[in-house]
């Protein structure tokens, strides 16, 4: 229990915590001093929590959330698609978070696909159904097998942005019912119970597909077509973000995107994702990949390319608020730590 004693100063209160031992008399363990303002602030903090409870009671559901100060600005994530230790060490994240949109962008040949493949492997290992949306019409399925993946993802090939988003939006809506209903080739109704199942969308890559409006544009209206694609991305990504929030424990989305260098009016060159900022803006996690150097070794007297050193830069992070920059090695079997020891161990497997 606690007792309060007025100190010599009117604006201070001595707070002593008394610990009662059943084997003996009460002993005073700790004494601290609080100002009158501290007491008022504590009461005010309690009033905030009660006010949130009042709003939720009125609406019969939790629409008001009271955060602790240390969690301010963070998004609560309960599940992840697990990733290798090298990724965890570089980002201080367990993997790709469920319940939010994540984005990886970078120039070609910087390790983006390796991260995506590790995501697919993590899905399979954790029994999360991977749904791979392809717009580049090329994917190294044999490399997935080399990484130890024994089950392939569901592959959806789309021709436009709208078609890809249609797949995601329909499934997000159906997931709210925890049951996916459809008719098979024989016309029989099938039901997939998603109560204990999860899925994860991986799109490779969003920047390499046009909107239907852009594809229908004439050559002279090309610039207008690109603007329509950017608008489609903004509207559709916003809709997906709202739907995803309703099935946070069931699924998540990872967009891969190409990037290009753009010059500002001041002449400064910056790297930006293709298609504008719609997806990074709606993402809780944005990673940028860069290539530091090629990795090679001598095999049979020849210099052989065996991978590359990828720099992973955390551009945006609403999960832990930590923004880090670190390297990993991306090789045929996946991602390994960017250390001499890890590289030598990998080279031994190739000899």
Coordinates of C-alpha atoms in Angstrom, one line a residue, residues 27-323:
X27 CA 8.9 -2.0 6.1
X28 CA 9.3 1.2 4.1
X29 CA 11.2 0.3 0.9
X30 CA 11.3 3.3 -1.4
X31 CA 10.6 7.0 -1.0
X32 CA 10.2 9.4 -4.0
X33 CA 9.1 13.0 -4.3
X34 CA 6.3 14.1 -6.6
X35 CA 5.2 17.6 -7.3
X36 CA 1.6 18.6 -7.2
X37 CA 1.9 19.1 -11.0
X38 CA 3.0 15.4 -11.3
X39 CA -0.1 14.2 -9.5
X40 CA -2.3 16.4 -11.7
X41 CA -0.6 15.0 -14.8
X42 CA -1.1 11.4 -13.6
X43 CA -4.8 12.1 -13.0
X44 CA -5.0 13.7 -16.5
X45 CA -3.4 10.6 -18.1
X46 CA -5.9 8.4 -16.4
X47 CA -8.7 10.7 -17.6
X48 CA -7.4 10.2 -21.2
X49 CA -7.7 6.4 -20.9
X50 CA -11.2 6.6 -19.5
X51 CA -12.2 9.1 -22.2
X52 CA -11.1 6.5 -24.8
X53 CA -13.1 3.9 -23.0
X54 CA -16.2 6.2 -23.1
X55 CA -16.0 6.7 -26.8
X56 CA -15.6 2.9 -27.5
X57 CA -18.5 2.1 -25.2
X58 CA -20.7 4.6 -27.1
X59 CA -19.8 3.1 -30.5
X60 CA -19.9 -0.5 -29.2
X61 CA -16.5 -1.1 -30.7
X62 CA -12.9 0.0 -30.3
X63 CA -12.4 3.0 -32.5
X64 CA -10.5 5.0 -30.0
X65 CA -7.0 3.8 -29.1
X66 CA -4.9 5.2 -26.3
X67 CA -1.1 4.6 -27.0
X68 CA 1.7 4.6 -24.5
X69 CA 4.2 7.3 -25.2
X70 CA 7.0 4.9 -26.3
X71 CA 4.7 3.3 -28.8
X72 CA 3.7 6.7 -30.4
X73 CA 3.7 6.4 -34.2
X74 CA 4.2 2.7 -34.2
X75 CA 1.9 0.1 -35.9
X76 CA 1.3 -2.9 -33.8
X77 CA 2.3 -6.0 -35.7
X78 CA 1.6 -9.5 -34.2
X79 CA 2.8 -11.7 -37.1
X80 CA 5.6 -11.7 -39.6
X81 CA 6.7 -13.6 -42.6
X82 CA 10.0 -14.9 -41.2
X83 CA 13.2 -13.9 -42.9
X84 CA 16.9 -15.1 -42.5
X85 CA 19.1 -13.9 -39.7
X86 CA 21.1 -11.7 -42.1
X87 CA 17.9 -9.7 -42.9
X88 CA 16.9 -9.5 -39.2
X89 CA 20.4 -8.2 -38.2
X90 CA 20.3 -5.6 -41.0
X91 CA 16.8 -4.3 -40.4
X92 CA 16.1 -5.3 -36.7
X93 CA 12.8 -6.7 -37.9
X94 CA 11.6 -10.3 -37.6
X95 CA 10.6 -10.3 -41.3
X96 CA 7.9 -8.9 -43.5
X97 CA 5.0 -7.7 -41.3
X98 CA 1.5 -8.9 -41.7
X99 CA -1.4 -6.5 -41.5
X100 CA 0.4 -3.7 -43.5
X101 CA 1.8 -2.8 -46.9
X102 CA 5.5 -3.1 -47.3
X103 CA 7.6 -1.9 -50.3
X104 CA 11.1 -2.7 -51.6
X105 CA 12.5 -0.5 -54.4
X106 CA 15.8 -0.2 -56.2
X107 CA 17.6 -0.3 -59.5
X108 CA 17.8 -3.6 -61.4
X109 CA 20.2 -6.2 -60.1
X110 CA 20.4 -4.9 -56.5
X111 CA 19.0 -7.9 -54.7
X112 CA 15.2 -7.1 -54.7
X113 CA 14.2 -10.5 -56.1
X114 CA 16.4 -12.3 -53.6
X115 CA 14.5 -10.6 -50.7
X116 CA 11.2 -11.5 -52.4
X117 CA 12.2 -15.1 -52.8
X118 CA 13.3 -15.3 -49.1
X119 CA 9.8 -13.9 -48.4
X120 CA 8.2 -16.8 -50.3
X121 CA 10.4 -19.3 -48.5
X122 CA 9.4 -17.8 -45.2
X123 CA 5.7 -18.1 -46.1
X124 CA 6.1 -21.8 -47.0
X125 CA 8.1 -22.5 -43.9
X126 CA 5.5 -20.8 -41.7
X127 CA 2.5 -22.3 -43.6
X128 CA 1.4 -18.9 -44.9
X129 CA -0.1 -19.2 -48.4
X130 CA 2.1 -17.1 -50.8
X131 CA 0.3 -15.4 -53.7
X132 CA 2.8 -14.2 -56.2
X133 CA 1.5 -11.5 -58.6
X134 CA 3.7 -11.3 -61.7
X135 CA 3.8 -8.4 -64.2
X136 CA 7.3 -8.9 -65.6
X137 CA 6.4 -12.4 -66.9
X138 CA 9.7 -13.8 -65.7
X139 CA 10.7 -15.5 -62.5
X140 CA 13.5 -17.8 -61.5
X141 CA 11.5 -20.7 -60.2
X142 CA 14.6 -22.9 -60.2
X143 CA 16.3 -20.6 -57.8
X144 CA 13.4 -21.1 -55.3
X145 CA 14.1 -24.8 -55.5
X146 CA 17.8 -24.1 -54.9
X147 CA 16.9 -22.2 -51.8
X148 CA 15.2 -25.2 -50.3
X149 CA 11.6 -24.3 -51.2
X150 CA 9.6 -27.5 -51.8
X151 CA 6.2 -26.0 -52.6
X152 CA 5.6 -23.3 -55.2
X153 CA 3.5 -20.2 -54.6
X154 CA 0.2 -19.5 -56.3
X155 CA 1.2 -17.4 -59.4
X156 CA -1.1 -14.8 -60.8
X157 CA -0.1 -13.2 -64.1
X158 CA -1.7 -9.8 -64.7
X159 CA -1.7 -7.4 -67.7
X160 CA -2.7 -4.2 -65.9
X161 CA -2.6 -2.5 -62.6
X162 CA -6.3 -2.7 -62.2
X163 CA -6.3 -6.5 -62.8
X164 CA -3.7 -7.1 -60.1
X165 CA -5.5 -4.9 -57.6
X166 CA -8.8 -6.7 -58.4
X167 CA -7.3 -9.9 -57.3
X168 CA -6.1 -8.4 -54.0
X169 CA -9.3 -6.4 -53.3
X170 CA -11.6 -9.3 -53.9
X171 CA -9.6 -11.6 -51.6
X172 CA -9.3 -8.9 -48.8
X173 CA -13.1 -8.6 -48.9
X174 CA -13.7 -12.3 -48.8
X175 CA -11.2 -12.7 -45.9
X176 CA -13.4 -10.6 -43.7
X177 CA -15.9 -13.5 -43.7
X178 CA -13.1 -16.0 -42.9
X179 CA -14.5 -18.2 -45.7
X180 CA -13.5 -18.1 -49.3
X181 CA -16.3 -19.5 -51.5
X182 CA -16.0 -20.4 -55.2
X183 CA -17.3 -22.9 -57.7
X184 CA -14.8 -25.4 -59.2
X185 CA -14.4 -26.6 -62.8
X186 CA -17.3 -29.0 -62.2
X187 CA -19.6 -26.3 -60.9
X188 CA -19.4 -27.6 -57.3
X189 CA -19.3 -25.0 -54.5
X190 CA -16.0 -25.1 -52.6
X191 CA -15.3 -23.4 -49.3
X192 CA -11.9 -22.6 -47.8
X193 CA -12.0 -22.0 -44.1
X194 CA -9.5 -19.2 -43.3
X195 CA -10.1 -19.3 -39.6
X196 CA -6.7 -20.9 -39.0
X197 CA -5.1 -20.0 -42.4
X198 CA -3.1 -17.0 -43.5
X199 CA -1.9 -15.7 -46.9
X200 CA 0.5 -13.1 -48.1
X201 CA 0.6 -11.2 -51.4
X202 CA 4.0 -10.5 -53.2
X203 CA 3.8 -8.3 -56.3
X204 CA 6.8 -8.4 -58.7
X205 CA 6.9 -5.7 -59.8
X206 CA 4.4 -2.9 -59.6
X207 CA 6.4 -0.3 -61.5
X208 CA 6.6 -2.5 -64.6
X209 CA 2.9 -2.6 -65.4
X210 CA 0.6 0.1 -66.9
X211 CA -2.9 1.0 -66.0
X212 CA -5.6 0.2 -68.5
X213 CA -6.0 4.0 -69.1
X214 CA -2.3 4.3 -70.0
X215 CA -2.4 1.3 -72.4
X216 CA -5.4 2.8 -74.1
X217 CA -3.7 6.2 -74.6
X218 CA -2.5 7.3 -78.0
X219 CA 1.2 7.9 -78.5
X220 CA 0.8 11.7 -78.4
X221 CA -1.1 11.4 -75.0
X222 CA 1.6 9.3 -73.4
X223 CA 2.3 11.8 -70.7
X224 CA -1.4 11.9 -69.8
X225 CA -1.5 8.1 -69.7
X226 CA 1.4 8.0 -67.2
X227 CA -0.5 10.5 -65.0
X228 CA -3.6 8.3 -65.2
X229 CA -1.4 5.3 -64.0
X230 CA -0.1 7.3 -61.1
X231 CA -3.7 8.3 -60.1
X232 CA -4.8 4.7 -60.4
X233 CA -2.0 3.7 -58.1
X234 CA -3.0 6.3 -55.5
X235 CA -6.7 5.4 -55.5
X236 CA -6.3 1.6 -55.6
X237 CA -3.5 1.5 -53.0
X238 CA -5.6 3.6 -50.6
X239 CA -8.6 1.3 -51.0
X240 CA -6.3 -1.8 -50.4
X241 CA -4.9 -0.1 -47.3
X242 CA -8.3 0.4 -45.8
X243 CA -9.4 -3.2 -46.5
X244 CA -6.1 -4.7 -45.3
X245 CA -6.7 -3.0 -41.9
X246 CA -9.8 -5.1 -41.4
X247 CA -7.9 -8.4 -41.8
X248 CA -4.6 -7.5 -40.2
X249 CA -4.0 -11.0 -38.7
X250 CA -4.8 -12.8 -41.9
X251 CA -2.6 -11.3 -44.6
X252 CA -0.1 -8.7 -45.7
X253 CA 1.3 -7.2 -49.0
X254 CA 4.8 -6.7 -50.3
X255 CA 5.3 -4.6 -53.4
X256 CA 8.6 -4.8 -55.4
X257 CA 9.3 -1.7 -57.5
X258 CA 12.0 -0.5 -59.8
X259 CA 13.5 3.0 -59.4
X260 CA 15.0 5.7 -61.5
X261 CA 17.1 8.8 -61.0
X262 CA 15.3 12.1 -61.1
X263 CA 16.7 15.6 -61.0
X264 CA 15.2 18.3 -58.8
X265 CA 14.9 21.9 -59.9
X266 CA 18.1 22.6 -57.8
X267 CA 19.9 20.0 -59.9
X268 CA 20.1 17.4 -57.2
X269 CA 19.7 13.8 -58.4
X270 CA 17.5 11.6 -56.3
X271 CA 16.4 8.0 -56.7
X272 CA 12.6 7.6 -56.8
X273 CA 10.3 4.6 -57.2
X274 CA 8.6 4.1 -60.6
X275 CA 5.0 5.1 -60.6
X276 CA 5.3 7.9 -58.0
X277 CA 5.0 7.9 -54.3
X278 CA 1.5 6.3 -53.9
X279 CA 2.8 2.9 -52.7
X280 CA 5.6 4.2 -50.4
X281 CA 3.2 6.7 -48.9
X282 CA 0.7 3.9 -48.0
X283 CA 3.5 1.5 -46.8
X284 CA 4.4 1.0 -43.2
X285 CA 7.8 -0.4 -44.2
X286 CA 9.9 0.8 -47.2
X287 CA 13.2 -0.7 -48.0
X288 CA 15.6 0.5 -50.6
X289 CA 18.3 -1.8 -52.1
X290 CA 21.6 -0.8 -53.6
X291 CA 24.4 -2.8 -55.1
X292 CA 27.8 -2.3 -53.4
X293 CA 29.9 -4.8 -55.3
X294 CA 29.9 -8.1 -57.1
X295 CA 31.0 -11.3 -55.4
X296 CA 33.2 -13.7 -57.3
X297 CA 35.5 -16.7 -56.9
X298 CA 38.0 -18.8 -58.9
X299 CA 36.5 -22.0 -60.3
X300 CA 38.6 -24.2 -62.6
X301 CA 40.9 -21.3 -63.3
X302 CA 38.1 -19.0 -64.2
X303 CA 36.6 -15.9 -62.4
X304 CA 33.0 -16.8 -61.7
X305 CA 30.2 -14.4 -60.5
X306 CA 28.6 -15.9 -57.4
X307 CA 26.4 -13.1 -56.1
X308 CA 26.5 -9.5 -54.9
X309 CA 26.7 -7.4 -51.7
X310 CA 23.4 -5.7 -51.3
X311 CA 22.9 -2.6 -49.1
X312 CA 19.5 -2.6 -47.4
X313 CA 18.4 0.9 -46.4
X314 CA 15.3 1.3 -44.2
X315 CA 13.7 4.4 -45.7
X316 CA 10.5 4.2 -43.7
X317 CA 9.6 2.1 -40.7
X318 CA 6.4 2.5 -38.7
X319 CA 6.9 -0.9 -37.1
X320 CA 9.8 -0.1 -34.8
X321 CA 10.7 3.5 -36.0
X322 CA 14.3 2.3 -36.5
X323 CA 15.9 3.4 -39.8

